[in-house]
Tab-separated table of C-alpha atoms and ligand atoms in Angstrom:
chain	number	residue	atom	x	y	z
L	1	MET	CA	-116.970	0.649	16.553
L	2	PRO	CA	-116.028	-1.001	19.885
L	3	GLY	CA	-115.507	1.431	22.756
L	4	THR	CA	-117.894	3.987	21.278
L	5	ARG	CA	-121.660	4.504	21.169
L	6	PHE	CA	-121.514	3.697	17.439
L	7	THR	CA	-122.125	-0.041	17.497
L	8	ASP	CA	-125.263	-0.205	15.317
L	9	ILE	CA	-123.723	0.254	11.850
L	10	ARG	CA	-126.073	-0.199	8.898
L	11	ARG	CA	-124.495	-0.588	5.477
L	12	PHE	CA	-126.174	0.050	2.144
L	13	ALA	CA	-124.939	-0.636	-1.377
L	14	THR	CA	-127.321	2.030	-2.673
L	15	ILE	CA	-129.638	4.378	-0.834
L	16	ASP	CA	-131.148	7.742	-1.674
L	17	SER	CA	-129.531	9.529	1.286
L	18	THR	CA	-128.078	8.227	4.543
L	19	ASN	CA	-129.350	11.390	6.257
L	20	ARG	CA	-132.891	10.838	4.966
L	21	TYR	CA	-132.751	7.225	6.140
L	22	LEU	CA	-131.580	8.035	9.676
L	23	LEU	CA	-134.119	10.843	10.078
L	24	GLY	CA	-136.799	8.214	9.439
L	25	GLU	CA	-135.140	5.943	11.986
L	26	ALA	CA	-135.013	8.805	14.509
L	27	ARG	CA	-138.734	9.302	14.027
L	28	ALA	CA	-139.293	5.593	14.721
L	29	GLY	CA	-137.391	5.901	18.023
L	30	THR	CA	-134.026	4.386	17.095
L	31	PRO	CA	-131.540	5.157	19.887
L	32	GLU	CA	-128.541	7.439	19.652
L	33	GLY	CA	-125.484	5.960	18.004
L	34	ALA	CA	-127.026	4.394	14.888
L	35	VAL	CA	-124.793	4.838	11.845
L	36	ALA	CA	-125.718	4.568	8.166
L	37	VAL	CA	-122.996	4.089	5.538
L	38	ALA	CA	-123.564	3.854	1.796
L	39	ASP	CA	-121.451	2.858	-1.181
L	40	TYR	CA	-123.633	5.094	-3.303
L	41	GLN	CA	-126.324	7.727	-2.734
L	42	SER	CA	-128.780	8.374	-5.548
L	43	ALA	CA	-129.927	11.642	-3.932
L	44	GLY	CA	-127.088	12.673	-1.624
L	45	ARG	CA	-128.038	15.864	0.126
L	46	GLY	CA	-126.060	19.047	0.580
L	47	ARG	CA	-127.339	22.051	2.485
L	48	LEU	CA	-130.281	24.123	1.249
L	49	GLY	CA	-131.412	21.597	-1.354
L	50	ARG	CA	-127.976	21.227	-2.941
L	51	HIS	CA	-126.589	17.837	-4.007
L	52	TRP	CA	-123.621	15.802	-2.828
L	53	GLU	CA	-121.847	13.846	-5.556
L	54	ALA	CA	-119.779	10.663	-5.290
L	55	PRO	CA	-119.476	7.772	-7.758
L	56	PRO	CA	-120.291	4.290	-6.351
L	57	GLY	CA	-117.768	2.790	-3.957
L	58	THR	CA	-115.333	5.687	-3.978
L	59	ASN	CA	-115.952	7.904	-0.957
L	60	LEU	CA	-117.101	7.778	2.657
L	61	LEU	CA	-120.804	8.631	2.847
L	62	VAL	CA	-121.921	8.297	6.441
L	63	SER	CA	-124.534	9.651	8.835
L	64	VAL	CA	-124.837	9.311	12.593
L	65	LEU	CA	-127.933	9.608	14.759
L	66	LEU	CA	-127.331	11.647	17.903
L	67	ARG	CA	-129.629	12.745	20.701
L	68	PRO	CA	-127.396	15.364	22.300
L	69	GLN	CA	-128.464	17.018	25.514
L	70	VAL	CA	-127.737	20.543	24.299
L	71	THR	CA	-129.894	23.632	24.106
L	72	VAL	CA	-131.069	24.899	20.746
L	73	ALA	CA	-128.486	27.690	21.034
L	74	ASP	CA	-125.639	25.157	21.159
L	75	ARG	CA	-126.968	22.805	18.488
L	76	HIS	CA	-124.692	24.189	15.780
L	77	LEU	CA	-121.788	22.619	17.711
L	78	VAL	CA	-123.071	19.141	16.814
L	79	PRO	CA	-121.921	19.364	13.172
L	80	THR	CA	-118.781	21.112	14.439
L	81	ALA	CA	-117.972	18.010	16.507
L	82	VAL	CA	-118.393	15.882	13.374
L	83	ALA	CA	-116.184	18.140	11.251
L	84	LEU	CA	-113.447	18.171	13.908
L	85	ALA	CA	-113.570	14.371	14.216
L	86	ALA	CA	-113.188	14.086	10.451
L	87	VAL	CA	-110.160	16.400	10.508
L	88	GLU	CA	-108.512	14.222	13.158
L	89	ALA	CA	-109.246	11.055	11.174
L	90	ILE	CA	-107.922	12.559	7.961
L	91	ARG	CA	-104.745	13.801	9.638
L	92	GLY	CA	-104.245	10.245	10.900
L	93	PHE	CA	-103.995	9.173	7.259
L	94	GLY	CA	-101.093	11.563	6.784
L	95	ALA	CA	-102.825	14.529	5.155
L	96	THR	CA	-101.287	17.795	6.288
L	97	GLY	CA	-102.738	21.270	6.148
L	98	VAL	CA	-106.391	20.197	6.106
L	99	GLY	CA	-108.529	22.782	7.846
L	100	ILE	CA	-112.125	23.816	8.364
L	101	LYS	CA	-113.780	26.426	6.242
L	102	TRP	CA	-116.193	27.855	8.757
L	103	PRO	CA	-118.556	26.472	9.768
L	104	ASN	CA	-118.234	22.842	8.660
L	105	ASP	CA	-116.460	22.256	5.328
L	106	LEU	CA	-113.134	20.454	5.309
L	107	VAL	CA	-110.734	22.048	2.848
L	108	ALA	CA	-107.228	21.459	1.522
L	109	PRO	CA	-104.658	24.259	1.861
L	110	ASP	CA	-105.581	25.534	-1.627
L	111	GLY	CA	-109.246	25.811	-0.604
L	112	ARG	CA	-110.569	22.820	-2.545
L	113	LYS	CA	-113.301	20.985	-0.651
L	114	LEU	CA	-112.441	17.612	0.857
L	115	ALA	CA	-115.612	16.995	2.852
L	116	GLY	CA	-118.991	18.527	3.632
L	117	VAL	CA	-121.218	18.152	6.683
L	118	LEU	CA	-124.996	18.308	6.846
L	119	ALA	CA	-126.917	18.336	10.147
L	120	GLU	CA	-130.652	17.829	10.037
L	121	SER	CA	-133.214	17.472	12.782
L	122	ASP	CA	-136.876	16.719	12.798
L	123	LEU	CA	-138.442	19.157	15.193
L	124	GLY	CA	-141.953	18.657	13.873
L	125	ALA	CA	-143.215	15.558	15.591
L	126	GLY	CA	-143.762	16.786	19.118
L	127	SER	CA	-142.067	14.484	21.622
L	128	ASP	CA	-139.078	15.799	23.568
L	129	ALA	CA	-136.896	12.821	22.748
L	130	LEU	CA	-137.628	13.294	19.110
L	131	ALA	CA	-136.966	16.996	19.249
L	132	ALA	CA	-133.504	16.125	20.552
L	133	ALA	CA	-132.584	13.895	17.601
L	134	VAL	CA	-129.989	15.276	15.222
L	135	VAL	CA	-128.735	13.403	12.193
L	136	VAL	CA	-125.327	14.517	11.020
L	137	GLY	CA	-124.015	13.304	7.696
L	138	ILE	CA	-120.588	13.746	6.230
L	139	GLY	CA	-119.280	13.036	2.778
L	140	ILE	CA	-115.513	12.656	2.746
L	141	ASN	CA	-113.835	12.553	-0.664
L	142	ALA	CA	-111.616	9.557	0.027
L	143	ASN	CA	-110.750	8.098	-3.408
L	144	TRP	CA	-112.669	10.364	-5.790
L	145	PRO	CA	-111.662	12.522	-7.556
L	146	THR	CA	-108.606	10.535	-8.600
L	147	ASP	CA	-107.182	13.497	-10.489
L	148	ALA	CA	-108.137	16.960	-11.625
L	149	ASP	CA	-109.712	15.658	-14.886
L	150	ASP	CA	-112.010	13.310	-13.052
L	151	LEU	CA	-114.681	15.838	-12.050
L	152	PRO	CA	-117.877	17.122	-13.641
L	153	PRO	CA	-117.523	20.709	-14.907
L	154	GLU	CA	-119.371	22.196	-11.936
L	155	LEU	CA	-116.853	20.725	-9.470
L	156	THR	CA	-113.681	21.245	-11.492
L	157	GLY	CA	-111.131	23.019	-9.359
L	158	LEU	CA	-113.443	22.872	-6.343
L	159	ALA	CA	-113.174	19.280	-5.057
L	160	VAL	CA	-110.171	17.256	-3.909
L	161	SER	CA	-109.786	13.782	-2.407
L	162	LEU	CA	-107.736	12.415	0.461
L	163	ARG	CA	-106.157	10.062	-2.069
L	164	GLN	CA	-104.911	13.052	-4.065
L	165	LEU	CA	-103.504	14.645	-0.914
L	166	ILE	CA	-101.621	11.585	0.343
L	167	GLY	CA	-100.843	9.926	-2.984
L	168	ARG	CA	-102.314	6.497	-2.248
L	169	PRO	CA	-105.746	4.838	-2.142
L	170	VAL	CA	-107.745	5.108	1.069
L	171	ASP	CA	-109.345	2.133	2.849
L	172	LEU	CA	-112.920	3.301	3.503
L	173	ASP	CA	-113.490	0.991	6.481
L	174	ALA	CA	-110.335	2.225	8.190
L	175	LEU	CA	-111.406	5.820	7.549
L	176	LEU	CA	-114.851	5.119	9.022
L	177	ASP	CA	-113.335	3.520	12.125
L	178	ALA	CA	-110.937	6.433	12.649
L	179	PHE	CA	-113.788	8.915	12.221
L	180	LEU	CA	-116.107	7.194	14.720
L	181	LEU	CA	-113.289	6.809	17.233
L	182	ALA	CA	-112.509	10.525	16.961
L	183	LEU	CA	-116.187	11.450	17.165
L	184	GLU	CA	-116.944	9.655	20.442
L	185	PRO	CA	-115.109	12.032	22.828
L	186	ARG	CA	-116.356	15.079	20.939
L	187	VAL	CA	-119.983	13.971	21.294
L	188	GLU	CA	-119.242	13.616	25.003
L	189	ASP	CA	-117.813	17.165	24.946
L	190	LEU	CA	-121.152	18.502	23.713
L	191	THR	CA	-122.757	17.723	27.055
L	192	THR	CA	-120.636	19.965	29.319
L	193	ALA	CA	-119.780	23.663	29.236
L	194	ALA	CA	-116.062	22.843	29.454
L	195	GLY	CA	-116.402	20.353	26.620
L	196	ARG	CA	-118.206	22.846	24.415
L	197	ARG	CA	-115.493	25.416	25.134
L	198	ALA	CA	-112.896	22.847	24.084
L	199	LEU	CA	-114.773	22.223	20.825
L	200	VAL	CA	-114.883	25.951	20.059
L	201	GLU	CA	-111.151	26.252	20.837
L	202	GLU	CA	-110.384	23.327	18.555
L	203	LEU	CA	-112.532	24.891	15.835
L	204	THR	CA	-110.651	28.172	16.242
L	205	SER	CA	-107.270	26.480	15.857
L	206	THR	CA	-108.447	24.421	12.862
L	207	CYS	CA	-110.357	27.138	11.030
L	208	ASP	CA	-108.767	28.319	7.768
L	209	THR	CA	-111.317	31.093	7.375
L	210	LEU	CA	-109.781	33.231	10.120
L	211	GLY	CA	-107.590	36.029	8.821
L	212	THR	CA	-109.149	35.903	5.359
L	213	ARG	CA	-111.503	38.267	3.599
L	214	VAL	CA	-114.969	36.783	3.219
L	215	ARG	CA	-118.229	37.488	1.474
L	216	VAL	CA	-121.121	35.943	3.359
L	217	GLU	CA	-124.461	35.480	1.657
L	218	LEU	CA	-127.232	35.639	4.244
L	219	PRO	CA	-131.007	35.431	3.827
L	220	ASP	CA	-131.248	39.219	4.215
L	221	GLY	CA	-128.267	40.293	2.109
L	222	THR	CA	-124.526	40.024	1.682
L	223	LEU	CA	-121.849	40.896	4.165
L	224	GLU	CA	-118.219	41.498	3.244
L	225	GLY	CA	-115.310	41.885	5.627
L	226	ASP	CA	-112.417	40.239	7.422
L	227	ALA	CA	-113.035	37.056	9.392
L	228	VAL	CA	-111.381	38.066	12.653
L	229	GLY	CA	-112.400	35.391	15.121
L	230	ILE	CA	-114.687	32.702	16.412
L	231	THR	CA	-116.867	33.876	19.300
L	232	PRO	CA	-117.039	31.815	22.523
L	233	GLU	CA	-120.353	30.456	21.200
L	234	GLY	CA	-118.739	29.251	17.953
L	235	HIS	CA	-120.079	31.990	15.669
L	236	LEU	CA	-117.916	33.824	13.130
L	237	ALA	CA	-116.877	37.401	13.889
L	238	VAL	CA	-116.567	39.504	10.733
L	239	ARG	CA	-115.087	43.008	10.741
L	240	THR	CA	-116.916	45.182	8.203
L	241	PRO	CA	-116.651	48.887	7.410
L	242	ASN	CA	-119.830	49.272	9.459
L	243	GLY	CA	-118.495	47.486	12.522
L	244	ASP	CA	-118.129	43.934	13.741
L	245	ARG	CA	-120.841	41.469	12.883
L	246	THR	CA	-121.484	37.999	14.233
L	247	VAL	CA	-122.500	35.372	11.705
L	248	VAL	CA	-124.447	32.320	12.854
L	249	ALA	CA	-123.791	29.082	10.966
L	250	GLY	CA	-127.427	28.315	10.239
L	251	ASP	CA	-127.886	31.636	8.429
L	252	VAL	CA	-125.109	31.166	5.870
L	253	ILE	CA	-126.192	30.509	2.295
L	254	HIS	CA	-122.632	30.792	0.925
L	255	LEU	CA	-119.330	31.873	2.407
L	256	ARG	CA	-116.848	32.799	-0.305
L	257	PRO	CA	-113.519	34.577	-0.516
L	258	GLY	CA	-114.055	38.333	-0.476
L	259	SER	CA	-112.597	40.685	-3.057
O	1	BT5	C1	-122.430	20.005	2.125
O	1	BT5	O1	-123.405	20.805	1.580
O	1	BT5	O2	-121.250	20.178	2.012
O	1	BT5	C2	-122.979	18.819	2.911
O	1	BT5	C3	-122.682	17.512	2.259
O	1	BT5	C4	-123.160	16.342	3.097
O	1	BT5	C5	-123.067	15.041	2.370
O	1	BT5	C6	-123.317	13.866	3.290
O	1	BT5	S1	-122.974	12.333	2.516
O	1	BT5	C7	-123.723	11.454	3.799
O	1	BT5	C8	-124.944	12.274	4.229
O	1	BT5	N1	-126.124	11.895	3.498
O	1	BT5	C9	-126.562	12.895	2.706
O	1	BT5	O3	-127.556	12.834	1.945
O	1	BT5	N2	-125.762	13.965	2.838
O	1	BT5	C10	-124.731	13.726	3.840
O	1	BT5	P1	-123.115	22.194	0.875
O	1	BT5	O4	-122.256	23.058	1.746
O	1	BT5	O5	-124.456	22.692	0.481
O	1	BT5	O6	-122.276	21.804	-0.379
O	1	BT5	C11	-122.868	21.226	-1.512
O	1	BT5	C12	-122.100	21.723	-2.712
O	1	BT5	O7	-120.792	21.137	-2.701
O	1	BT5	C13	-122.723	21.303	-4.036
O	1	BT5	O8	-123.646	22.265	-4.480
O	1	BT5	C14	-121.516	21.222	-4.953
O	1	BT5	O9	-121.167	22.503	-5.449
O	1	BT5	C15	-120.404	20.816	-4.010
O	1	BT5	N3	-120.145	19.359	-4.035
O	1	BT5	C16	-120.989	18.337	-4.325
O	1	BT5	N4	-120.367	17.157	-4.206
O	1	BT5	C17	-119.089	17.438	-3.843
O	1	BT5	C18	-117.939	16.647	-3.562
O	1	BT5	N5	-117.959	15.303	-3.606
O	1	BT5	N6	-116.790	17.285	-3.204
O	1	BT5	C19	-116.744	18.633	-3.124
O	1	BT5	N7	-117.782	19.438	-3.382
O	1	BT5	C20	-118.952	18.839	-3.730
């Protein structure tokens, strides 16, 4: 995309996973800004070993290779930047009411999932430059599902597409361009304290989770309470009967509506 760092765009008809591919490229020293886009992923990855589904040629399946100069403590803002860029791009197509389910899912007003974000890094190989590489992938449901009957049973009622929201087919190249254009300034924001504050503020104003009751599954148990805010660091503040708790994105196994 001209005017951005994303000029090395690699397109695949079929690949196992654009995230897996770019992690390999990161290991081989590919510079920041490489982008992988696929028509179809045979093993699209979700978080924690889950799968991302999209029939061939229907949705935007894209990963970007970043080498952000941020401390480990601020790394969770990298996928936040990607989610916020996707919200801006999607709004540009005329979808209203799309928000972020903390930390990184894009959801329609009724809670159905429109997009998911997966950040992965390869901290194992030793060199500093390598340690700094983060691959962030996003799957945006652009044209699939076409309607409510078009989903496998496990996604029925849970997934929605941009096409369903705006009532017309979505041009995937135009969506990719809008996304990369919106991502560029947010990647820049990651590098300064003021920029990171701006990202957290934007997350706060875009986050549908705030003001709702949530049940958060964590590695060491479940937490239920009211999502009352985003901390200055970008973590979720949850008010429970036992006091306020701060939830860090990387710890969340599932975040669901509370009872
Ligand atoms: C995510 O995981 O939401 C991250 C998805 C990232 C996908 C992109 S595509 C490009 C790049 N390359 C990859 O290999 N991956 C990235 P998680 O929060 O774990 O959500 C996964 C769950 O969402 C699944 O277990 C399903 O329940 C559900 N799901 C799967 N496909 C979906 C879809 N198309 N729309 C909505 N929900 C879906």
